[in-house]
C-alpha cells in the first residue's frame, strides 16, 4: 500500500510568500507524499484566524507579538522556533527619481509615503525605525499588509514605502531598494510553530525542521532573509 | 379661426385630416377608439410633431412642416383638458390651476388669487386645498377645466371630457360643461367616442375613422345622412352604398332595390329598421322591394327586437316581440322581407 | 385563501437558508461587548471612522444624485444607438468585485493612470484623499440609484409631463415641478440604497484611496484594521453598520422590491 498524499496547511506572514513557496517545493523533493496549502496574509490577521479556530497545521509569523497571541491561547504544539530574521528597506520607484537616500527623506513634503498599518508587524517595525532615525513622517495611507505597501509603490501611487529587504528583492524589476543604516534598522524575528491538535503534526514538525536545516536556510538567505 | 392640416405617421397608423374651427362654434371630433382622435389633439397642442401639414391660428403660424416652423407646446395659446384630467397628484387643486400661471412668470401670490377665482367660477372653490385624489370625478373635471382656462388660452381642447365619470354623474357634469363651454370665447374642440356627448355639446361634428375624416356637418346633417357604417350604427339605421339610375339602386353584391327618390349616380341609401317589414310568406300587394332571407340574429331590446336578416342584402329589421312569436322567428329561420320605396332615403355619395 | 403548506424539502432548505444568513449575525451579537460598546464607539479611532464614513457616504450619495438622476433620465427617455451597452457599462460596478473597481480607478485617475497626469496638472489628487474615497464609493454605489430612478421614470405616467407642457412649462420646469415630484419615491429609494452601498464600501476604497484614519479610513476599513488588535471596537463598529442596514431595510420595506 502506498502512503496517501498528506496536505499540510501553512499560515505565514505575507513577507514569506516567495520563501515558503520555494521552501515547500524544496521540502517536497525529499517528501513526495506531501502537498502544501499556504495562507499568506498579515501575521496579525493570521493569528486572529488561528485563535478563532482556523485549521492551520503550521504558523509562521513576521513578529513575536502575534506568535505570542497564539502561545497565550495555548494553541501550539511545542515552543516556537526562530527560523529567520528580516530587515527593513525603503522601496522607491525604479531608478529612485525622487532621490530618496535615507529615512529622513521620507519626511519631505514632496514625497508620498505609505506604510503598513501600525497593527501589522511591518507597520510597527517601520514606526520603530523612523523613531530611531528621529524622523517624523506622515504616511498618506496605512496599508493592510506589507505587500499592499509594495504594490502602492510599484504602481507609482506612492513615492516610497517601508518594507522588508526581502520584498525589495522579490520585486527588483518594479521597485528600487534604499538601504537603511544599521543604527536605524529594526530586526524582524520570524518564529514558526506547529499548531496544537494538527492531525499532520509529524509532517508539520518535519517541515519546521527543514526550514532551520542548511537546505532550508539556504533558500531563505537567497531571498534576502538572515539567519536567526 | 383655427385651420389645421394635420398629417402624422405613428408606426403603422397614419392620420391625415384637415379641420377648421371658428371661435363661435364648438366642434366635436367623433370617432371609434383608435381612429386617431387623441393623436389629432396632441398634434394640435404641439405634443406630436406634424410630418406634413400646417396649423394656423388666425394669422399666426403655429406649425408648418414644410418650412420647419414649430411652436413648442408651452408657447401655444391652447388649454387642454386631458382624458382622466391628469391633475398633478402632488399638488392641491389650487396649485394645479396656478401651475400654468406660475410657468408664465406670474408671481406666486397673484397666480394663487387668479387660480382661486377660477375655482370659484367653476363652483369648486371649496376644494382649493384638496389633493386630486380626494376629488370626485365631476370636481376633478372642473378643476381640470379651470386649469386649462386659467392660462387664458385662445383655443380650448378637451379629450374625452366625460369618459372618466360614471354614468350617474355624467348628465349633470355634461350640462355644466355645456354652460362653461358656452361662456368661453375662443375655438373649442372636443374629442370623444361618445355620440351622445358629441351631439349634446357640439355645434358641428367631424367624424374620424382610421385616421381620415369621413363626414362633417351639423349634428342633424350627420345623423340624417350618415356616410359611414360607424355613423349609421351610431344612429341605428341600415346604410347602403350603390349606384342609382332613375329609382333603381344597384348595390354591391348584385341586389337591386327601388326608391322613390329621383337621385342619380353614386349614392348612399338609408333604411330605418322600423321600415323593414318581415313576413312568414311572400307578401302580396304594393311593396316594390321584396326578398327572401334567413334570420341571422335576434337582439331583444326591451319592447323592440332587432332582427338581422341575411339574403341578397344584409339588413336589420325592428319588430315587436309579439311579431317575433307570430312569425315563429328563430335564428336561422326563413323569412320574407319587404321595404316600401318611400321609406328609402337616398342622397349623393 | 387557504394558507399553503410548503413541501417538506422546501421547508427544510428554506430553514437552512434562514440559518445560513442569521447565524453569523447571532455570532456577531453573541460577541458584542454590550457593556462597553458605547465607550468603544467613543474611542478616537471609532469616532473618527464614524464621522468620516458619514461624510464620505453622504457626499457619494449627493454626487450620485447629481450625476445619476440625469443619467437615469437619459436612459429612460432618450433612444440612442448603443444605449443598452452604455447602460450595461454603467451598471457594471454593481457586480464587479470592488477591488477590481479600485484597481480600475487607479489606472484611470491614479498618479500614473490615464487621466492622472492631467488631473495632477490642475492640482487634483485623488488617491489617498477623502475625495478619492468619495469617488470610490460613488463608483460602486451609483448604479443602485440609476437603476432605481430609471425604473421609476419608466413606470410614471408621462402624460402628466404633456399636461405641464400645454400649461406653458418648458422642459426644465416640467422636470423640476412635475417629473421629479412624481418619481420622488424612486429617487428616495435609490438614494437610500446608494447611501447604504457607499457606507459599506470597502474594496474599492482601500485599493484606490488607501487607509488613513480621518482621511480615508471609513467604517468598514476601521472594522477590518481593528479586528486584529481591538476586536471589541471592531464589533462595536460592526453593530453600528448592522443597525443602520436593518433600519434601511425597515424604511424601504417593499420599496426595495418594487424598485427593481
CSV table of C-alpha atoms in Angstrom, one decimal, chain C residues 33 36-51 219 223 230 232-241:
chain,number,residue,atom,x,y,z
C,33,UNK,CA,-19.3,43.8,24.3
C,36,UNK,CA,-18.5,48.7,26.8
C,37,UNK,CA,-20.0,49.2,23.3
C,38,UNK,CA,-20.7,52.8,23.8
C,39,UNK,CA,-17.3,53.7,25.2
C,40,UNK,CA,-15.7,51.6,22.5
C,41,UNK,CA,-17.5,53.7,19.9
C,42,UNK,CA,-16.3,56.8,21.8
C,43,UNK,CA,-12.7,55.9,21.2
C,44,UNK,CA,-11.0,58.4,18.9
C,45,UNK,CA,-10.4,55.8,16.2
C,46,UNK,CA,-14.0,54.7,16.2
C,47,UNK,CA,-15.4,58.2,16.4
C,48,UNK,CA,-13.2,59.3,13.6
C,49,UNK,CA,-14.2,56.4,11.3
C,50,UNK,CA,-17.8,57.0,12.1
C,51,UNK,CA,-17.7,60.7,11.2
C,219,UNK,CA,-16.1,52.3,9.0
C,223,UNK,CA,-13.5,47.3,11.4
C,230,UNK,CA,-9.0,45.7,19.2
C,232,UNK,CA,-14.2,44.8,20.8
C,233,UNK,CA,-14.0,48.1,18.9
C,234,UNK,CA,-14.4,46.2,15.6
C,235,UNK,CA,-17.5,44.5,16.9
C,236,UNK,CA,-19.0,47.7,18.2
C,237,UNK,CA,-18.5,49.4,14.8
C,238,UNK,CA,-20.0,46.3,13.1
C,239,UNK,CA,-23.0,46.7,15.3
C,240,UNK,CA,-23.4,50.3,14.1
C,241,UNK,CA,-23.3,49.1,10.5
